[in-house]
C-alpha atoms as an extended CHARMM CRD file, in Angstrom:
* protein
*
       229  EXT
         1         1  MET       CA            -18.3620000000      -32.2090000000      -16.6910000000  PROA      1               0.0000000000
         2         2  TYR       CA            -18.4380000000      -31.4450000000      -20.4060000000  PROA      2               0.0000000000
         3         3  ILE       CA            -21.6330000000      -30.4840000000      -22.2600000000  PROA      3               0.0000000000
         4         4  VAL       CA            -21.7890000000      -32.5250000000      -25.4680000000  PROA      4               0.0000000000
         5         5  ASP       CA            -25.2380000000      -31.4320000000      -26.6090000000  PROA      5               0.0000000000
         6         6  GLY       CA            -28.2150000000      -29.3860000000      -25.4090000000  PROA      6               0.0000000000
         7         7  ALA       CA            -28.4530000000      -26.8640000000      -22.5800000000  PROA      7               0.0000000000
         8         8  PHE       CA            -28.4860000000      -27.2650000000      -18.8110000000  PROA      8               0.0000000000
         9         9  THR       CA            -29.2030000000      -25.0920000000      -15.7950000000  PROA      9               0.0000000000
        10        10  PHE       CA            -27.5870000000      -26.3120000000      -12.5860000000  PROA      10              0.0000000000
        11        11  VAL       CA            -28.3160000000      -25.1560000000       -9.0360000000  PROA      11              0.0000000000
        12        12  LYS       CA            -26.1050000000      -25.6470000000       -5.9740000000  PROA      12              0.0000000000
        13        13  ASN       CA            -26.8230000000      -23.9680000000       -2.6390000000  PROA      13              0.0000000000
        14        14  GLY       CA            -28.9050000000      -21.2980000000       -4.3570000000  PROA      14              0.0000000000
        15        15  MET       CA            -26.2620000000      -20.5430000000       -6.9840000000  PROA      15              0.0000000000
        16        16  GLN       CA            -27.5960000000      -21.0170000000      -10.5160000000  PROA      16              0.0000000000
        17        17  ILE       CA            -25.3900000000      -21.4840000000      -13.5360000000  PROA      17              0.0000000000
        18        18  SER       CA            -26.2550000000      -22.1940000000      -17.1700000000  PROA      18              0.0000000000
        19        19  ALA       CA            -24.2000000000      -24.3570000000      -19.5110000000  PROA      19              0.0000000000
        20        20  HSD       CA            -24.3860000000      -25.0130000000      -23.2440000000  PROA      20              0.0000000000
        21        21  VAL       CA            -22.6480000000      -27.1200000000      -25.8810000000  PROA      21              0.0000000000
        22        22  GLY       CA            -18.8800000000      -27.0370000000      -25.4140000000  PROA      22              0.0000000000
        23        23  ASP       CA            -18.9280000000      -25.6800000000      -21.8460000000  PROA      23              0.0000000000
        24        24  MET       CA            -16.9650000000      -27.3350000000      -19.0520000000  PROA      24              0.0000000000
        25        25  LEU       CA            -18.0170000000      -27.0710000000      -15.4190000000  PROA      25              0.0000000000
        26        26  TYR       CA            -16.4760000000      -28.0360000000      -12.1040000000  PROA      26              0.0000000000
        27        27  CYS       CA            -18.4090000000      -28.8650000000       -8.9210000000  PROA      27              0.0000000000
        28        28  ASP       CA            -16.7510000000      -29.7990000000       -5.6420000000  PROA      28              0.0000000000
        29        29  ASN       CA            -19.8000000000      -31.7040000000       -4.3110000000  PROA      29              0.0000000000
        30        30  PRO       CA            -21.9120000000      -33.2900000000       -7.0810000000  PROA      30              0.0000000000
        31        31  SER       CA            -24.3580000000      -34.8290000000       -4.5830000000  PROA      31              0.0000000000
        32        32  ALA       CA            -25.5750000000      -31.2820000000       -3.7900000000  PROA      32              0.0000000000
        33        33  LEU       CA            -25.9680000000      -30.3650000000       -7.4750000000  PROA      33              0.0000000000
        34        34  GLN       CA            -29.4280000000      -30.2070000000       -9.0260000000  PROA      34              0.0000000000
        35        35  SER       CA            -30.5030000000      -29.5920000000      -12.6120000000  PROA      35              0.0000000000
        36        36  ASP       CA            -33.4770000000      -27.5500000000      -13.7360000000  PROA      36              0.0000000000
        37        37  MET       CA            -36.4600000000      -29.5420000000      -15.0240000000  PROA      37              0.0000000000
        38        38  ASN       CA            -36.0480000000      -27.9140000000      -18.4440000000  PROA      38              0.0000000000
        39        39  SER       CA            -32.4410000000      -29.0900000000      -18.8350000000  PROA      39              0.0000000000
        40        40  ARG       CA            -32.0220000000      -31.3850000000      -21.8260000000  PROA      40              0.0000000000
        41        41  GLY       CA            -29.0450000000      -32.8220000000      -23.6470000000  PROA      41              0.0000000000
        42        42  GLU       CA            -25.9830000000      -35.0010000000      -23.2650000000  PROA      42              0.0000000000
        43        43  LEU       CA            -23.0420000000      -34.4840000000      -20.9490000000  PROA      43              0.0000000000
        44        44  ILE       CA            -19.9400000000      -36.3520000000      -19.9040000000  PROA      44              0.0000000000
        45        45  TRP       CA            -19.5010000000      -36.5380000000      -16.1480000000  PROA      45              0.0000000000
        46        46  MET       CA            -16.1410000000      -37.3180000000      -14.6070000000  PROA      46              0.0000000000
        47        47  GLN       CA            -15.9670000000      -37.7890000000      -10.8340000000  PROA      47              0.0000000000
        48        48  ILE       CA            -12.5050000000      -37.1880000000       -9.4150000000  PROA      48              0.0000000000
        49        49  GLY       CA            -11.3900000000      -38.1220000000       -5.9230000000  PROA      49              0.0000000000
        50        50  GLY       CA             -8.4740000000      -39.4160000000       -3.9170000000  PROA      50              0.0000000000
        51        51  VAL       CA             -5.6590000000      -38.0180000000       -1.8210000000  PROA      51              0.0000000000
        52        52  ASP       CA             -3.6770000000      -36.9440000000       -4.8910000000  PROA      52              0.0000000000
        53        53  TYR       CA             -6.2770000000      -34.2910000000       -5.7130000000  PROA      53              0.0000000000
        54        54  PHE       CA             -7.5540000000      -33.4780000000       -2.2170000000  PROA      54              0.0000000000
        55        55  GLU       CA             -5.6410000000      -30.2100000000       -1.8230000000  PROA      55              0.0000000000
        56        56  LEU       CA             -6.7040000000      -28.8720000000       -5.2300000000  PROA      56              0.0000000000
        57        57  ILE       CA            -10.3580000000      -29.7540000000       -4.6340000000  PROA      57              0.0000000000
        58        58  GLN       CA            -10.3740000000      -28.2370000000       -1.1290000000  PROA      58              0.0000000000
        59        59  LYS       CA             -9.1130000000      -24.9290000000       -2.5210000000  PROA      59              0.0000000000
        60        60  ASN       CA            -11.8200000000      -24.7630000000       -5.1830000000  PROA      60              0.0000000000
        61        61  LYS       CA            -15.3050000000      -24.8990000000       -3.7060000000  PROA      61              0.0000000000
        62        62  GLY       CA            -18.6730000000      -24.4510000000       -5.3640000000  PROA      62              0.0000000000
        63        63  ILE       CA            -19.7470000000      -24.7850000000       -8.9740000000  PROA      63              0.0000000000
        64        64  THR       CA            -17.7820000000      -22.9530000000      -11.6370000000  PROA      64              0.0000000000
        65        65  LYS       CA            -17.9270000000      -22.6390000000      -15.4000000000  PROA      65              0.0000000000
        66        66  CYS       CA            -14.3390000000      -23.3520000000      -16.3210000000  PROA      66              0.0000000000
        67        67  LYS       CA            -12.0610000000      -21.3380000000      -18.5220000000  PROA      67              0.0000000000
        68        68  ASN       CA            -12.5810000000      -23.5110000000      -21.5750000000  PROA      68              0.0000000000
        69        69  THR       CA             -9.8960000000      -23.5780000000      -24.2430000000  PROA      69              0.0000000000
        70        70  ALA       CA             -9.1460000000      -26.1760000000      -26.8870000000  PROA      70              0.0000000000
        71        71  SER       CA             -6.3660000000      -27.6740000000      -24.7630000000  PROA      71              0.0000000000
        72        72  GLU       CA             -8.6270000000      -28.2610000000      -21.7210000000  PROA      72              0.0000000000
        73        73  LYS       CA            -11.3440000000      -29.7970000000      -23.8940000000  PROA      73              0.0000000000
        74        74  LYS       CA             -8.8230000000      -32.0380000000      -25.6850000000  PROA      74              0.0000000000
        75        75  LEU       CA             -7.3130000000      -33.2140000000      -22.3920000000  PROA      75              0.0000000000
        76        76  PHE       CA            -10.7200000000      -33.8910000000      -20.8060000000  PROA      76              0.0000000000
        77        77  LEU       CA            -11.9090000000      -35.9670000000      -23.7740000000  PROA      77              0.0000000000
        78        78  HSD       CA             -8.5630000000      -37.7830000000      -23.9310000000  PROA      78              0.0000000000
        79        79  ILE       CA             -8.9460000000      -38.8760000000      -20.2980000000  PROA      79              0.0000000000
        80        80  TYR       CA            -12.5410000000      -39.9490000000      -20.9170000000  PROA      80              0.0000000000
        81        81  ASP       CA            -11.6720000000      -41.9150000000      -24.0660000000  PROA      81              0.0000000000
        82        82  SER       CA             -8.6740000000      -43.5700000000      -22.3980000000  PROA      82              0.0000000000
        83        83  ILE       CA            -10.8550000000      -44.8700000000      -19.5660000000  PROA      83              0.0000000000
        84        84  CYS       CA            -14.1290000000      -45.6250000000      -21.3560000000  PROA      84              0.0000000000
        85        85  ASN       CA            -13.5150000000      -46.1310000000      -25.0620000000  PROA      85              0.0000000000
        86        86  SER       CA            -10.0040000000      -47.4790000000      -25.4790000000  PROA      86              0.0000000000
        87        87  THR       CA             -9.5750000000      -51.1380000000      -26.4560000000  PROA      87              0.0000000000
        88        88  LYS       CA             -6.1870000000      -51.1700000000      -24.7300000000  PROA      88              0.0000000000
        89        89  PRO       CA             -5.5750000000      -51.2100000000      -20.9450000000  PROA      89              0.0000000000
        90        90  PHE       CA             -4.8880000000      -47.6930000000      -19.7180000000  PROA      90              0.0000000000
        91        91  SER       CA             -2.0030000000      -46.6600000000      -17.5150000000  PROA      91              0.0000000000
        92        92  LYS       CA             -3.2350000000      -45.5130000000      -14.0980000000  PROA      92              0.0000000000
        93        93  LEU       CA             -0.1140000000      -43.4020000000      -13.6710000000  PROA      93              0.0000000000
        94        94  SER       CA             -0.6340000000      -41.7210000000      -17.0350000000  PROA      94              0.0000000000
        95        95  ILE       CA             -4.3250000000      -41.0550000000      -16.3380000000  PROA      95              0.0000000000
        96        96  SER       CA             -3.5270000000      -39.7270000000      -12.8590000000  PROA      96              0.0000000000
        97        97  THR       CA             -0.9570000000      -37.3530000000      -14.3350000000  PROA      97              0.0000000000
        98        98  ASP       CA             -3.4140000000      -36.1660000000      -16.9840000000  PROA      98              0.0000000000
        99        99  ILE       CA             -6.1510000000      -35.5790000000      -14.3970000000  PROA      99              0.0000000000
       100       100  GLU       CA             -3.8350000000      -33.5020000000      -12.2220000000  PROA      100             0.0000000000
       101       101  LYS       CA             -2.7340000000      -31.5390000000      -15.2920000000  PROA      101             0.0000000000
       102       102  LEU       CA             -6.3900000000      -30.8970000000      -16.2100000000  PROA      102             0.0000000000
       103       103  LEU       CA             -7.2640000000      -29.6840000000      -12.7120000000  PROA      103             0.0000000000
       104       104  GLN       CA             -4.2660000000      -27.3820000000      -12.6630000000  PROA      104             0.0000000000
       105       105  LYS       CA             -5.2990000000      -25.9140000000      -16.0290000000  PROA      105             0.0000000000
       106       106  LEU       CA             -8.9030000000      -25.4080000000      -14.9350000000  PROA      106             0.0000000000
       107       107  PHE       CA             -8.0220000000      -23.8130000000      -11.6130000000  PROA      107             0.0000000000
       108       108  CYS       CA             -4.9740000000      -21.7260000000      -12.5390000000  PROA      108             0.0000000000
       109       109  PHE       CA             -7.0760000000      -18.9160000000      -14.0090000000  PROA      109             0.0000000000
       110       110  SER       CA             -9.1920000000      -18.3600000000      -10.9050000000  PROA      110             0.0000000000
       111       111  ASN       CA             -6.2960000000      -18.9450000000       -8.5040000000  PROA      111             0.0000000000
       112       112  SER       CA             -4.2080000000      -16.2820000000      -10.2450000000  PROA      112             0.0000000000
       113       113  LYS       CA             -6.7700000000      -13.5410000000       -9.6040000000  PROA      113             0.0000000000
       114       114  ASN       CA             -6.2450000000      -11.1040000000       -6.7820000000  PROA      114             0.0000000000
       115       115  ASP       CA             -8.0250000000      -11.3500000000       -3.4160000000  PROA      115             0.0000000000
       116       116  ARG       CA            -10.8210000000       -9.0150000000       -4.4240000000  PROA      116             0.0000000000
       117       117  GLU       CA            -11.5950000000      -11.1260000000       -7.4930000000  PROA      117             0.0000000000
       118       118  ASN       CA            -11.6170000000      -14.2840000000       -5.3810000000  PROA      118             0.0000000000
       119       119  ASN       CA            -14.1910000000      -12.7090000000       -3.0620000000  PROA      119             0.0000000000
       120       120  TYR       CA            -16.6510000000      -12.0570000000       -5.8970000000  PROA      120             0.0000000000
       121       121  ASN       CA            -18.1930000000      -15.4970000000       -5.4470000000  PROA      121             0.0000000000
       122       122  ASP       CA            -19.3060000000      -14.6430000000       -1.8920000000  PROA      122             0.0000000000
       123       123  SER       CA            -20.5590000000      -11.2340000000       -3.0150000000  PROA      123             0.0000000000
       124       124  VAL       CA            -22.6210000000      -12.7190000000       -5.8400000000  PROA      124             0.0000000000
       125       125  GLN       CA            -24.0660000000      -15.2800000000       -3.4320000000  PROA      125             0.0000000000
       126       126  LYS       CA            -25.1870000000      -12.4500000000       -1.1460000000  PROA      126             0.0000000000
       127       127  ILE       CA            -26.8700000000      -10.7530000000       -4.1060000000  PROA      127             0.0000000000
       128       128  ILE       CA            -28.6240000000      -14.0150000000       -4.9910000000  PROA      128             0.0000000000
       129       129  ASN       CA            -29.8880000000      -14.3130000000       -1.4170000000  PROA      129             0.0000000000
       130       130  TYR       CA            -31.0510000000      -10.6900000000       -1.5040000000  PROA      130             0.0000000000
       131       131  ILE       CA            -32.9440000000      -11.2980000000       -4.7410000000  PROA      131             0.0000000000
       132       132  ALA       CA            -34.6710000000      -14.3640000000       -3.2830000000  PROA      132             0.0000000000
       133       133  ASP       CA            -35.7660000000      -12.4110000000       -0.1940000000  PROA      133             0.0000000000
       134       134  ASN       CA            -36.9760000000       -9.3210000000       -2.0790000000  PROA      134             0.0000000000
       135       135  LEU       CA            -38.6720000000      -10.5180000000       -5.2640000000  PROA      135             0.0000000000
       136       136  ASN       CA            -41.6720000000       -8.2910000000       -4.5330000000  PROA      136             0.0000000000
       137       137  GLU       CA            -39.4730000000       -5.1830000000       -4.7580000000  PROA      137             0.0000000000
       138       138  ASN       CA            -37.9990000000       -3.2070000000       -7.6470000000  PROA      138             0.0000000000
       139       139  LEU       CA            -34.7680000000       -5.0910000000       -8.3190000000  PROA      139             0.0000000000
       140       140  SER       CA            -33.1230000000       -2.9290000000      -10.9390000000  PROA      140             0.0000000000
       141       141  VAL       CA            -29.6250000000       -3.8220000000      -12.0940000000  PROA      141             0.0000000000
       142       142  ARG       CA            -28.4490000000       -0.4520000000      -10.7610000000  PROA      142             0.0000000000
       143       143  LYS       CA            -29.8540000000       -1.2240000000       -7.3120000000  PROA      143             0.0000000000
       144       144  LEU       CA            -28.1660000000       -4.6350000000       -7.2280000000  PROA      144             0.0000000000
       145       145  ALA       CA            -24.8650000000       -3.2260000000       -8.5130000000  PROA      145             0.0000000000
       146       146  ASP       CA            -24.8800000000       -0.5930000000       -5.7650000000  PROA      146             0.0000000000
       147       147  LYS       CA            -24.9950000000       -3.3720000000       -3.1750000000  PROA      147             0.0000000000
       148       148  MET       CA            -21.7010000000       -4.9090000000       -4.3590000000  PROA      148             0.0000000000
       149       149  PRO       CA            -20.7620000000       -1.9610000000       -4.8040000000  PROA      149             0.0000000000
       150       150  MET       CA            -19.5330000000       -1.6130000000       -8.3970000000  PROA      150             0.0000000000
       151       151  SER       CA            -20.4890000000       -0.0870000000      -11.7190000000  PROA      151             0.0000000000
       152       152  VAL       CA            -23.4470000000       -1.5330000000      -13.6010000000  PROA      152             0.0000000000
       153       153  SER       CA            -21.2730000000       -2.7670000000      -16.4750000000  PROA      153             0.0000000000
       154       154  HSD       CA            -18.7670000000       -4.4430000000      -14.1360000000  PROA      154             0.0000000000
       155       155  PHE       CA            -21.5690000000       -5.9700000000      -12.0500000000  PROA      155             0.0000000000
       156       156  ASN       CA            -23.1780000000       -7.3930000000      -15.1930000000  PROA      156             0.0000000000
       157       157  ARG       CA            -19.9090000000       -9.0860000000      -16.1690000000  PROA      157             0.0000000000
       158       158  VAL       CA            -19.1970000000      -10.4770000000      -12.6990000000  PROA      158             0.0000000000
       159       159  PHE       CA            -22.7450000000      -11.7240000000      -12.1090000000  PROA      159             0.0000000000
       160       160  GLN       CA            -22.9290000000      -13.4370000000      -15.4950000000  PROA      160             0.0000000000
       161       161  LYS       CA            -19.5260000000      -15.0290000000      -14.9900000000  PROA      161             0.0000000000
       162       162  TYR       CA            -20.6130000000      -16.7000000000      -11.7530000000  PROA      162             0.0000000000
       163       163  THR       CA            -24.2230000000      -17.5880000000      -12.6370000000  PROA      163             0.0000000000
       164       164  GLY       CA            -24.2780000000      -17.9200000000      -16.4070000000  PROA      164             0.0000000000
       165       165  ASP       CA            -27.1420000000      -15.3910000000      -16.6430000000  PROA      165             0.0000000000
       166       166  SER       CA            -27.3750000000      -11.6210000000      -16.7500000000  PROA      166             0.0000000000
       167       167  PRO       CA            -28.8020000000      -10.0220000000      -13.5710000000  PROA      167             0.0000000000
       168       168  TYR       CA            -32.0010000000       -9.0970000000      -15.4310000000  PROA      168             0.0000000000
       169       169  ALA       CA            -32.5010000000      -12.6210000000      -16.8100000000  PROA      169             0.0000000000
       170       170  TYR       CA            -31.7880000000      -14.1860000000      -13.4120000000  PROA      170             0.0000000000
       171       171  VAL       CA            -34.2560000000      -11.9300000000      -11.5670000000  PROA      171             0.0000000000
       172       172  MET       CA            -36.9350000000      -12.5840000000      -14.1740000000  PROA      172             0.0000000000
       173       173  ALA       CA            -36.3940000000      -16.3510000000      -13.9360000000  PROA      173             0.0000000000
       174       174  MET       CA            -36.7520000000      -16.1900000000      -10.1460000000  PROA      174             0.0000000000
       175       175  ARG       CA            -39.9290000000      -14.0850000000      -10.4370000000  PROA      175             0.0000000000
       176       176  ILE       CA            -41.4770000000      -16.6450000000      -12.8040000000  PROA      176             0.0000000000
       177       177  LYS       CA            -40.3970000000      -19.5170000000      -10.5570000000  PROA      177             0.0000000000
       178       178  LYS       CA            -42.0090000000      -17.9060000000       -7.5030000000  PROA      178             0.0000000000
       179       179  ALA       CA            -45.1410000000      -17.0650000000       -9.5050000000  PROA      179             0.0000000000
       180       180  LYS       CA            -45.4880000000      -20.7270000000      -10.4940000000  PROA      180             0.0000000000
       181       181  TYR       CA            -45.1910000000      -21.7440000000       -6.8580000000  PROA      181             0.0000000000
       182       182  LEU       CA            -47.8260000000      -19.2270000000       -5.7280000000  PROA      182             0.0000000000
       183       183  LEU       CA            -50.2060000000      -20.2470000000       -8.5120000000  PROA      183             0.0000000000
       184       184  ARG       CA            -49.7960000000      -23.9100000000       -7.6000000000  PROA      184             0.0000000000
       185       185  SER       CA            -49.8520000000      -23.6090000000       -3.8320000000  PROA      185             0.0000000000
       186       186  THR       CA            -52.0500000000      -20.6340000000       -2.8780000000  PROA      186             0.0000000000
       187       187  GLU       CA            -55.4160000000      -19.1040000000       -3.6790000000  PROA      187             0.0000000000
       188       188  LEU       CA            -53.9730000000      -15.6310000000       -4.2300000000  PROA      188             0.0000000000
       189       189  THR       CA            -55.5610000000      -13.6940000000       -7.0770000000  PROA      189             0.0000000000
       190       190  ILE       CA            -53.5780000000      -13.1710000000      -10.2730000000  PROA      190             0.0000000000
       191       191  THR       CA            -53.1680000000       -9.5160000000       -9.2910000000  PROA      191             0.0000000000
       192       192  ALA       CA            -51.8230000000      -10.4720000000       -5.8600000000  PROA      192             0.0000000000
       193       193  VAL       CA            -49.3730000000      -12.9540000000       -7.3930000000  PROA      193             0.0000000000
       194       194  ALA       CA            -48.2160000000      -10.2280000000       -9.7840000000  PROA      194             0.0000000000
       195       195  TYR       CA            -47.3630000000       -7.8280000000       -6.9690000000  PROA      195             0.0000000000
       196       196  GLU       CA            -45.8620000000      -10.5740000000       -4.7660000000  PROA      196             0.0000000000
       197       197  THR       CA            -43.3950000000      -11.3360000000       -7.5380000000  PROA      197             0.0000000000
       198       198  GLY       CA            -42.4420000000       -7.7370000000       -8.2810000000  PROA      198             0.0000000000
       199       199  PHE       CA            -44.4940000000       -6.9220000000      -11.3750000000  PROA      199             0.0000000000
       200       200  ASN       CA            -45.9430000000       -3.4130000000      -11.5120000000  PROA      200             0.0000000000
       201       201  SER       CA            -49.2800000000       -4.4840000000      -12.9900000000  PROA      201             0.0000000000
       202       202  GLU       CA            -51.3920000000       -7.5560000000      -13.6140000000  PROA      202             0.0000000000
       203       203  ALA       CA            -51.2440000000       -6.9410000000      -17.3680000000  PROA      203             0.0000000000
       204       204  ASN       CA            -47.4440000000       -6.8500000000      -17.3980000000  PROA      204             0.0000000000
       205       205  PHE       CA            -47.2950000000      -10.0160000000      -15.2680000000  PROA      205             0.0000000000
       206       206  ILE       CA            -49.6680000000      -11.8960000000      -17.5870000000  PROA      206             0.0000000000
       207       207  TYR       CA            -47.6740000000      -10.8290000000      -20.6510000000  PROA      207             0.0000000000
       208       208  VAL       CA            -44.2710000000      -11.8290000000      -19.2210000000  PROA      208             0.0000000000
       209       209  PHE       CA            -45.5380000000      -15.0760000000      -17.6490000000  PROA      209             0.0000000000
       210       210  THR       CA            -47.2490000000      -16.1830000000      -20.8640000000  PROA      210             0.0000000000
       211       211  LYS       CA            -44.1780000000      -15.3300000000      -22.9440000000  PROA      211             0.0000000000
       212       212  ASN       CA            -41.8820000000      -17.3710000000      -20.6810000000  PROA      212             0.0000000000
       213       213  VAL       CA            -44.1210000000      -20.2930000000      -19.7040000000  PROA      213             0.0000000000
       214       214  GLY       CA            -46.2370000000      -20.6690000000      -22.8120000000  PROA      214             0.0000000000
       215       215  VAL       CA            -49.5980000000      -20.3770000000      -21.0400000000  PROA      215             0.0000000000
       216       216  SER       CA            -51.2750000000      -17.5640000000      -19.1050000000  PROA      216             0.0000000000
       217       217  PRO       CA            -51.1900000000      -17.5710000000      -15.2690000000  PROA      217             0.0000000000
       218       218  GLY       CA            -54.9050000000      -18.4220000000      -15.1960000000  PROA      218             0.0000000000
       219       219  LYS       CA            -54.4440000000      -21.3400000000      -17.5890000000  PROA      219             0.0000000000
       220       220  PHE       CA            -51.3960000000      -22.5170000000      -15.6410000000  PROA      220             0.0000000000
       221       221  ARG       CA            -53.4370000000      -22.6000000000      -12.4190000000  PROA      221             0.0000000000
       222       222  LYS       CA            -56.3140000000      -24.4000000000      -14.1470000000  PROA      222             0.0000000000
       223       223  LEU       CA            -53.9780000000      -27.0380000000      -15.5410000000  PROA      223             0.0000000000
       224       224  LYS       CA            -52.5200000000      -27.4730000000      -12.0500000000  PROA      224             0.0000000000
       225       225  ASN       CA            -55.9850000000      -28.0550000000      -10.6330000000  PROA      225             0.0000000000
       226       226  GLU       CA            -56.5590000000      -30.6810000000      -13.3160000000  PROA      226             0.0000000000
       227       227  ASN       CA            -53.3310000000      -32.4010000000      -12.1820000000  PROA      227             0.0000000000
       228       228  THR       CA            -51.6400000000      -31.9520000000      -15.5350000000  PROA      228             0.0000000000
       229       229  VAL       CA            -48.9110000000      -29.5580000000      -14.3890000000  PROA      229             0.0000000000
């Protein structure tokens, strides 16, 4: 898919990735792909299938932000325009050749990496699972990097490459998401929700929640009870 306008956050099997204007993404199973409720904009979606591309698709699982250069963008939009916007009949052979060329371009970068690089996806997924299971703990970037294990700077680069967010931003987003759930679904006090989501004080939780959501935790819960959230 190609992001024409706006910003999107996609989730597939717990893996979250952000995309903005000009980004290209690949997903092997679009039926399992979900978008965040705050995602807004315009995108071009191209679904590719058939025996001609089966081997390439089988080798490239998951959701990936593609190495996006001018040539990939130009080829993607050329295929789209040839199928959807052209006033002349398009050549199936020509389109098929262009699609295979596009897939090869998109996948060659990741397929040329060494085995350790190719295993980063699994390692990042394990970190994501760890974050989800331990949101009430201190999840410093150093602590997460040690679990890979790798340096903090390298971990930051790898994590952002595969998720679209820095480790800090991702953890904070998950804390806020869990806090919303607890405020909607439980009678826990604001203090209890703060500690359940890893904040070191109620005051800090209220400040961060309000900054990110636009209303305080108490107001958020009240709006929920009034069936407006």
